[in-house]
Amino acid sequence: MPANVKVAIMATGNFGKFNEARLVTGKFNVALAMLSKIRSVEIQHDDLEVVATARVLNVVERCGLPLVVEDAGLFTNALNGFPGPYSSYAYKTIGNDGLLTLIEGETNRKALFKSVVAYTNPESNEPLCFTGTVEGEITLGKRGVEGFGFDPVFKPSGSPKTFGEMSVEEKNQYSHRARAFRKFAEWFSGCSS
Ligand code: ITT
């Protein structure tokens, strides 16, 4: 590995998230490794920063390693922000079809994806958070088979395609996650710890 490459570890059970993130950080000479076998306590809170901060502290305490976690959510206007921080549960229970049914007939299809990347090391009790958002709309039906989660029903503003119709590289040009990980990688590549 070249001397100027730094390594960061991301704790996640979602390979899709990891794959998107590692392509972004790689551009900043930050090689991302995935730690998938660790279960973390996921608290319920309206604020993704609070969720990500609590989770990274919990995982770092148990692993004793510097780590990154990411929490993301889809906020829809028509449903007053739902599913937001409850996106994981909503996706597992009602899925894309359920979300489309909930907003059937709604003319306001505006939505926003938000990502919060939280990083800390065992010596510090103060995680740093890096945030990224992308505005867009919920489509009338599912489009595309790429990606994961709500990708087939979310079309970012300025694109004719849904995330489900994009390659990872295309999605990274728009996504909340790419925006948050770009900020993280920029900081991490320049920091000394
Ligand atoms: P972790 O192990 O990292 O927690 P997760 O899948 O539980 O993985 P989150 O809690 O951050 O991740 O994400 C909540 C859900 O929101 C996720 O399972 C997807 O259904 C959805 N989601 C988040 N980001 C998405 C994206 O970029 N595209 C589509 N759906 C997304």
PDB file of C-alpha atoms and ligand atoms in Angstrom:
ATOM      1  CA  MET A   1       0.000   0.000   0.000  1.00  0.00           C
ATOM      2  CA  PRO A   2       1.459   3.417  -0.887  1.00  0.00           C
ATOM      3  CA  ALA A   3       2.717   5.391   2.116  1.00  0.00           C
ATOM      4  CA  ASN A   4       0.261   8.235   1.535  1.00  0.00           C
ATOM      5  CA  VAL A   5      -2.801   5.949   1.826  1.00  0.00           C
ATOM      6  CA  LYS A   6      -4.628   5.973   5.171  1.00  0.00           C
ATOM      7  CA  VAL A   7      -7.045   3.267   6.351  1.00  0.00           C
ATOM      8  CA  ALA A   8     -10.414   3.880   7.996  1.00  0.00           C
ATOM      9  CA  ILE A   9     -12.808   1.185   9.255  1.00  0.00           C
ATOM     10  CA  MET A  10     -16.550   1.460   8.647  1.00  0.00           C
ATOM     11  CA  ALA A  11     -18.894  -0.568  10.864  1.00  0.00           C
ATOM     12  CA  THR A  12     -21.978  -1.470   8.817  1.00  0.00           C
ATOM     13  CA  GLY A  13     -24.091  -4.456   7.911  1.00  0.00           C
ATOM     14  CA  ASN A  14     -25.059  -2.873   4.585  1.00  0.00           C
ATOM     15  CA  PHE A  15     -22.635  -3.726   1.772  1.00  0.00           C
ATOM     16  CA  GLY A  16     -24.343  -1.263  -0.611  1.00  0.00           C
ATOM     17  CA  LYS A  17     -23.536   1.623   1.711  1.00  0.00           C
ATOM     18  CA  PHE A  18     -19.949   0.460   2.147  1.00  0.00           C
ATOM     19  CA  ASN A  19     -19.388   0.030  -1.582  1.00  0.00           C
ATOM     20  CA  GLU A  20     -20.581   3.567  -2.331  1.00  0.00           C
ATOM     21  CA  ALA A  21     -18.512   5.033   0.516  1.00  0.00           C
ATOM     22  CA  ARG A  22     -15.255   3.252  -0.352  1.00  0.00           C
ATOM     23  CA  LEU A  23     -15.292   4.614  -3.917  1.00  0.00           C
ATOM     24  CA  VAL A  24     -15.637   8.136  -2.572  1.00  0.00           C
ATOM     25  CA  THR A  25     -12.921   7.891   0.110  1.00  0.00           C
ATOM     26  CA  GLY A  26     -10.529   6.150  -2.300  1.00  0.00           C
ATOM     27  CA  LYS A  27     -10.344   9.396  -4.297  1.00  0.00           C
ATOM     28  CA  PHE A  28      -8.839  11.023  -1.183  1.00  0.00           C
ATOM     29  CA  ASN A  29      -6.321   8.188  -0.614  1.00  0.00           C
ATOM     30  CA  VAL A  30      -8.419   6.817   2.232  1.00  0.00           C
ATOM     31  CA  ALA A  31      -8.855   3.043   1.953  1.00  0.00           C
ATOM     32  CA  LEU A  32     -12.079   1.977   3.672  1.00  0.00           C
ATOM     33  CA  ALA A  33     -12.389  -1.427   5.350  1.00  0.00           C
ATOM     34  CA  MET A  34     -15.747  -2.938   6.331  1.00  0.00           C
ATOM     35  CA  LEU A  35     -16.482  -4.339   9.780  1.00  0.00           C
ATOM     36  CA  SER A  36     -19.755  -6.178   9.324  1.00  0.00           C
ATOM     37  CA  LYS A  37     -19.984  -8.688  12.137  1.00  0.00           C
ATOM     38  CA  ILE A  38     -20.534  -6.275  14.970  1.00  0.00           C
ATOM     39  CA  ARG A  39     -24.043  -5.531  16.158  1.00  0.00           C
ATOM     40  CA  SER A  40     -24.540  -2.009  17.396  1.00  0.00           C
ATOM     41  CA  VAL A  41     -27.146  -0.500  19.634  1.00  0.00           C
ATOM     42  CA  GLU A  42     -29.375   1.657  17.416  1.00  0.00           C
ATOM     43  CA  ILE A  43     -31.214   4.207  19.520  1.00  0.00           C
ATOM     44  CA  GLN A  44     -34.512   5.727  18.379  1.00  0.00           C
ATOM     45  CA  HIS A  45     -34.276   9.486  17.926  1.00  0.00           C
ATOM     46  CA  ASP A  46     -35.639  12.061  15.471  1.00  0.00           C
ATOM     47  CA  ASP A  47     -32.164  13.433  14.866  1.00  0.00           C
ATOM     48  CA  LEU A  48     -29.773  11.346  12.732  1.00  0.00           C
ATOM     49  CA  GLU A  49     -26.734  13.049  14.310  1.00  0.00           C
ATOM     50  CA  VAL A  50     -27.823  11.785  17.725  1.00  0.00           C
ATOM     51  CA  VAL A  51     -28.347   8.261  16.348  1.00  0.00           C
ATOM     52  CA  ALA A  52     -24.977   8.161  14.565  1.00  0.00           C
ATOM     53  CA  THR A  53     -23.097   9.631  17.536  1.00  0.00           C
ATOM     54  CA  ALA A  54     -24.555   7.126  20.007  1.00  0.00           C
ATOM     55  CA  ARG A  55     -23.842   4.254  17.652  1.00  0.00           C
ATOM     56  CA  VAL A  56     -20.216   5.125  16.942  1.00  0.00           C
ATOM     57  CA  LEU A  57     -19.483   5.550  20.677  1.00  0.00           C
ATOM     58  CA  ASN A  58     -21.051   2.171  21.384  1.00  0.00           C
ATOM     59  CA  VAL A  59     -19.132   0.307  18.675  1.00  0.00           C
ATOM     60  CA  VAL A  60     -15.799   1.989  19.413  1.00  0.00           C
ATOM     61  CA  GLU A  61     -16.139   1.157  23.110  1.00  0.00           C
ATOM     62  CA  ARG A  62     -16.576  -2.524  22.273  1.00  0.00           C
ATOM     63  CA  CYS A  63     -13.903  -2.732  19.535  1.00  0.00           C
ATOM     64  CA  GLY A  64     -11.239  -0.433  20.920  1.00  0.00           C
ATOM     65  CA  LEU A  65     -10.542   0.838  17.388  1.00  0.00           C
ATOM     66  CA  PRO A  66     -11.082   4.149  15.595  1.00  0.00           C
ATOM     67  CA  LEU A  67     -14.254   3.707  13.548  1.00  0.00           C
ATOM     68  CA  VAL A  68     -16.729   5.304  11.186  1.00  0.00           C
ATOM     69  CA  VAL A  69     -20.472   4.622  11.128  1.00  0.00           C
ATOM     70  CA  GLU A  70     -23.087   6.139   8.859  1.00  0.00           C
ATOM     71  CA  ASP A  71     -26.785   6.642   9.469  1.00  0.00           C
ATOM     72  CA  ALA A  72     -29.071   7.674   6.658  1.00  0.00           C
ATOM     73  CA  GLY A  73     -32.758   8.343   6.161  1.00  0.00           C
ATOM     74  CA  LEU A  74     -35.349   9.338   3.573  1.00  0.00           C
ATOM     75  CA  PHE A  75     -37.530  12.314   4.555  1.00  0.00           C
ATOM     76  CA  THR A  76     -40.723  12.840   2.520  1.00  0.00           C
ATOM     77  CA  ASN A  77     -42.646  16.130   2.518  1.00  0.00           C
ATOM     78  CA  ALA A  78     -46.063  14.560   2.068  1.00  0.00           C
ATOM     79  CA  LEU A  79     -45.594  12.409   5.190  1.00  0.00           C
ATOM     80  CA  ASN A  80     -44.080  15.165   7.367  1.00  0.00           C
ATOM     81  CA  GLY A  81     -40.617  13.653   7.110  1.00  0.00           C
ATOM     82  CA  PHE A  82     -41.544   9.977   7.505  1.00  0.00           C
ATOM     83  CA  PRO A  83     -39.761   7.550   7.436  1.00  0.00           C
ATOM     84  CA  GLY A  84     -36.706   9.726   8.284  1.00  0.00           C
ATOM     85  CA  PRO A  85     -34.666   8.120  11.082  1.00  0.00           C
ATOM     86  CA  TYR A  86     -36.982   5.105  10.966  1.00  0.00           C
ATOM     87  CA  SER A  87     -36.088   4.317   7.337  1.00  0.00           C
ATOM     88  CA  SER A  88     -34.453   0.992   8.077  1.00  0.00           C
ATOM     89  CA  TYR A  89     -37.538  -0.314   9.903  1.00  0.00           C
ATOM     90  CA  ALA A  90     -39.909   1.193   7.312  1.00  0.00           C
ATOM     91  CA  TYR A  91     -37.994  -0.407   4.460  1.00  0.00           C
ATOM     92  CA  LYS A  92     -37.999  -3.814   6.165  1.00  0.00           C
ATOM     93  CA  THR A  93     -41.714  -3.653   6.970  1.00  0.00           C
ATOM     94  CA  ILE A  94     -43.536  -1.782   4.180  1.00  0.00           C
ATOM     95  CA  GLY A  95     -40.760  -1.485   1.572  1.00  0.00           C
ATOM     96  CA  ASN A  96     -40.958   0.560  -1.605  1.00  0.00           C
ATOM     97  CA  ASP A  97     -44.481  -0.627  -2.424  1.00  0.00           C
ATOM     98  CA  GLY A  98     -45.716   0.461   0.998  1.00  0.00           C
ATOM     99  CA  LEU A  99     -44.126   3.897   0.674  1.00  0.00           C
ATOM    100  CA  LEU A 100     -45.671   4.363  -2.784  1.00  0.00           C
ATOM    101  CA  THR A 101     -49.082   3.376  -1.396  1.00  0.00           C
ATOM    102  CA  LEU A 102     -48.749   5.829   1.505  1.00  0.00           C
ATOM    103  CA  ILE A 103     -48.204   8.754  -0.850  1.00  0.00           C
ATOM    104  CA  GLU A 104     -50.498   7.581  -3.649  1.00  0.00           C
ATOM    105  CA  GLY A 105     -52.373  10.542  -5.143  1.00  0.00           C
ATOM    106  CA  GLU A 106     -50.075  13.100  -3.462  1.00  0.00           C
ATOM    107  CA  THR A 107     -48.989  15.903  -5.781  1.00  0.00           C
ATOM    108  CA  ASN A 108     -46.176  16.954  -3.443  1.00  0.00           C
ATOM    109  CA  ARG A 109     -43.618  14.184  -4.098  1.00  0.00           C
ATOM    110  CA  LYS A 110     -40.632  16.114  -2.708  1.00  0.00           C
ATOM    111  CA  ALA A 111     -38.199  14.154  -0.562  1.00  0.00           C
ATOM    112  CA  LEU A 112     -34.707  14.416   0.843  1.00  0.00           C
ATOM    113  CA  PHE A 113     -32.071  11.834   1.687  1.00  0.00           C
ATOM    114  CA  LYS A 114     -29.759  12.691   4.567  1.00  0.00           C
ATOM    115  CA  SER A 115     -26.545  10.951   5.607  1.00  0.00           C
ATOM    116  CA  VAL A 116     -24.561  11.460   8.791  1.00  0.00           C
ATOM    117  CA  VAL A 117     -21.074   9.968   9.014  1.00  0.00           C
ATOM    118  CA  ALA A 118     -19.759   9.790  12.584  1.00  0.00           C
ATOM    119  CA  TYR A 119     -16.126   9.092  13.463  1.00  0.00           C
ATOM    120  CA  THR A 120     -14.338   8.661  16.744  1.00  0.00           C
ATOM    121  CA  ASN A 121     -11.392   6.864  18.322  1.00  0.00           C
ATOM    122  CA  PRO A 122     -11.119   5.131  21.714  1.00  0.00           C
ATOM    123  CA  GLU A 123      -9.254   8.093  23.252  1.00  0.00           C
ATOM    124  CA  SER A 124     -11.967  10.598  22.403  1.00  0.00           C
ATOM    125  CA  ASN A 125     -15.521  10.754  23.664  1.00  0.00           C
ATOM    126  CA  GLU A 126     -16.512  13.394  21.168  1.00  0.00           C
ATOM    127  CA  PRO A 127     -17.422  11.976  17.772  1.00  0.00           C
ATOM    128  CA  LEU A 128     -17.146  14.205  14.725  1.00  0.00           C
ATOM    129  CA  CYS A 129     -20.128  14.245  12.348  1.00  0.00           C
ATOM    130  CA  PHE A 130     -20.093  14.939   8.597  1.00  0.00           C
ATOM    131  CA  THR A 131     -23.431  15.506   6.893  1.00  0.00           C
ATOM    132  CA  GLY A 132     -24.661  15.212   3.309  1.00  0.00           C
ATOM    133  CA  THR A 133     -28.113  15.701   1.799  1.00  0.00           C
ATOM    134  CA  VAL A 134     -29.735  15.385  -1.614  1.00  0.00           C
ATOM    135  CA  GLU A 135     -33.139  16.725  -2.632  1.00  0.00           C
ATOM    136  CA  GLY A 136     -35.377  14.960  -5.077  1.00  0.00           C
ATOM    137  CA  GLU A 137     -38.751  13.338  -5.478  1.00  0.00           C
ATOM    138  CA  ILE A 138     -40.540  10.055  -4.956  1.00  0.00           C
ATOM    139  CA  THR A 139     -41.440   8.642  -8.363  1.00  0.00           C
ATOM    140  CA  LEU A 140     -44.891   7.314  -9.209  1.00  0.00           C
ATOM    141  CA  GLY A 141     -43.569   3.764  -9.513  1.00  0.00           C
ATOM    142  CA  LYS A 142     -40.375   1.744  -8.993  1.00  0.00           C
ATOM    143  CA  ARG A 143     -37.689   2.314 -11.632  1.00  0.00           C
ATOM    144  CA  GLY A 144     -34.421   0.360 -11.928  1.00  0.00           C
ATOM    145  CA  VAL A 145     -32.824  -2.533 -10.106  1.00  0.00           C
ATOM    146  CA  GLU A 146     -29.490  -1.026  -9.041  1.00  0.00           C
ATOM    147  CA  GLY A 147     -28.565   0.008  -5.516  1.00  0.00           C
ATOM    148  CA  PHE A 148     -30.569  -0.894  -2.438  1.00  0.00           C
ATOM    149  CA  GLY A 149     -33.383   0.257  -0.195  1.00  0.00           C
ATOM    150  CA  PHE A 150     -35.437   3.150  -1.547  1.00  0.00           C
ATOM    151  CA  ASP A 151     -33.184   3.683  -4.596  1.00  0.00           C
ATOM    152  CA  PRO A 152     -35.827   2.614  -7.175  1.00  0.00           C
ATOM    153  CA  VAL A 153     -38.338   5.237  -5.982  1.00  0.00           C
ATOM    154  CA  PHE A 154     -36.018   8.236  -5.424  1.00  0.00           C
ATOM    155  CA  LYS A 155     -35.063  10.563  -8.293  1.00  0.00           C
ATOM    156  CA  PRO A 156     -32.545  13.264  -7.336  1.00  0.00           C
ATOM    157  CA  SER A 157     -33.216  16.788  -8.646  1.00  0.00           C
ATOM    158  CA  GLY A 158     -31.403  17.434 -11.920  1.00  0.00           C
ATOM    159  CA  SER A 159     -31.386  13.809 -13.046  1.00  0.00           C
ATOM    160  CA  PRO A 160     -33.840  11.993 -15.308  1.00  0.00           C
ATOM    161  CA  LYS A 161     -32.905   8.716 -13.570  1.00  0.00           C
ATOM    162  CA  THR A 162     -33.775   7.259 -10.182  1.00  0.00           C
ATOM    163  CA  PHE A 163     -30.919   6.008  -7.993  1.00  0.00           C
ATOM    164  CA  GLY A 164     -32.170   2.535  -8.953  1.00  0.00           C
ATOM    165  CA  GLU A 165     -31.309   3.285 -12.580  1.00  0.00           C
ATOM    166  CA  MET A 166     -27.776   4.516 -11.809  1.00  0.00           C
ATOM    167  CA  SER A 167     -24.408   2.824 -11.459  1.00  0.00           C
ATOM    168  CA  VAL A 168     -22.619   3.415  -8.150  1.00  0.00           C
ATOM    169  CA  GLU A 169     -20.400   6.029  -9.819  1.00  0.00           C
ATOM    170  CA  GLU A 170     -23.465   7.904 -11.143  1.00  0.00           C
ATOM    171  CA  LYS A 171     -25.251   7.729  -7.780  1.00  0.00           C
ATOM    172  CA  ASN A 172     -22.120   9.107  -6.111  1.00  0.00           C
ATOM    173  CA  GLN A 173     -22.361  12.244  -8.246  1.00  0.00           C
ATOM    174  CA  TYR A 174     -25.617  13.124  -6.455  1.00  0.00           C
ATOM    175  CA  SER A 175     -25.972  11.179  -3.260  1.00  0.00           C
ATOM    176  CA  HIS A 176     -26.224  12.266   0.352  1.00  0.00           C
ATOM    177  CA  ARG A 177     -23.745   9.531   1.275  1.00  0.00           C
ATOM    178  CA  ALA A 178     -21.103  10.621  -1.250  1.00  0.00           C
ATOM    179  CA  ARG A 179     -21.428  14.210  -0.016  1.00  0.00           C
ATOM    180  CA  ALA A 180     -20.979  13.198   3.631  1.00  0.00           C
ATOM    181  CA  PHE A 181     -18.094  10.792   2.934  1.00  0.00           C
ATOM    182  CA  ARG A 182     -16.321  13.375   0.768  1.00  0.00           C
ATOM    183  CA  LYS A 183     -16.294  15.741   3.765  1.00  0.00           C
ATOM    184  CA  PHE A 184     -15.128  12.939   6.065  1.00  0.00           C
ATOM    185  CA  ALA A 185     -12.348  11.777   3.705  1.00  0.00           C
ATOM    186  CA  GLU A 186     -11.136  15.311   3.129  1.00  0.00           C
ATOM    187  CA  TRP A 187     -10.777  15.777   6.899  1.00  0.00           C
ATOM    188  CA  PHE A 188      -9.432  12.251   7.631  1.00  0.00           C
ATOM    189  CA  SER A 189      -6.771  12.341   4.907  1.00  0.00           C
ATOM    190  CA  GLY A 190      -5.345  15.496   6.497  1.00  0.00           C
ATOM    191  CA  CYS A 191      -5.609  14.560  10.187  1.00  0.00           C
ATOM    192  CA  SER A 192      -2.773  12.957  12.145  1.00  0.00           C
ATOM    193  CA  SER A 193      -4.669  10.403  14.331  1.00  0.00           C
TER     194      SER A 193
HETATM  195  P1  ITT B   1     -26.105  -0.064   8.965  1.00  0.00           P
HETATM  196  O1  ITT B   1     -25.679  -1.455   9.314  1.00  0.00           O
HETATM  197  O2  ITT B   1     -24.978   0.776   8.471  1.00  0.00           O
HETATM  198  O3  ITT B   1     -26.893   0.628  10.067  1.00  0.00           O
HETATM  199  P2  ITT B   1     -28.654   0.110   7.531  1.00  0.00           P
HETATM  200  O4  ITT B   1     -29.093  -0.487   6.238  1.00  0.00           O
HETATM  201  O5  ITT B   1     -29.413  -0.254   8.773  1.00  0.00           O
HETATM  202  O6  ITT B   1     -27.095  -0.212   7.700  1.00  0.00           O
HETATM  203  P3  ITT B   1     -29.309   2.951   7.888  1.00  0.00           P
HETATM  204  O7  ITT B   1     -29.954   2.688   9.192  1.00  0.00           O
HETATM  205  O8  ITT B   1     -28.356   4.081   7.788  1.00  0.00           O
HETATM  206  O9  ITT B   1     -28.574   1.651   7.339  1.00  0.00           O
HETATM  207  O10 ITT B   1     -30.329   3.226   6.707  1.00  0.00           O
HETATM  208  C1  ITT B   1     -31.681   3.169   6.882  1.00  0.00           C
HETATM  209  C2  ITT B   1     -32.351   2.664   5.656  1.00  0.00           C
HETATM  210  O11 ITT B   1     -32.605   3.781   4.790  1.00  0.00           O
HETATM  211  C3  ITT B   1     -31.595   1.663   4.809  1.00  0.00           C
HETATM  212  O12 ITT B   1     -31.719   0.348   5.270  1.00  0.00           O
HETATM  213  C4  ITT B   1     -32.276   1.861   3.444  1.00  0.00           C
HETATM  214  O13 ITT B   1     -33.471   1.139   3.379  1.00  0.00           O
HETATM  215  C5  ITT B   1     -32.574   3.355   3.470  1.00  0.00           C
HETATM  216  N1  ITT B   1     -31.482   4.072   2.788  1.00  0.00           N
HETATM  217  C6  ITT B   1     -30.442   4.728   3.358  1.00  0.00           C
HETATM  218  N2  ITT B   1     -29.629   5.218   2.419  1.00  0.00           N
HETATM  219  C7  ITT B   1     -30.148   4.853   1.234  1.00  0.00           C
HETATM  220  C8  ITT B   1     -29.769   5.023  -0.097  1.00  0.00           C
HETATM  221  O14 ITT B   1     -28.642   5.639  -0.426  1.00  0.00           O
HETATM  222  N3  ITT B   1     -30.548   4.503  -1.042  1.00  0.00           N
HETATM  223  C9  ITT B   1     -31.679   3.860  -0.736  1.00  0.00           C
HETATM  224  N4  ITT B   1     -32.114   3.640   0.490  1.00  0.00           N
HETATM  225  C10 ITT B   1     -31.354   4.127   1.481  1.00  0.00           C
END
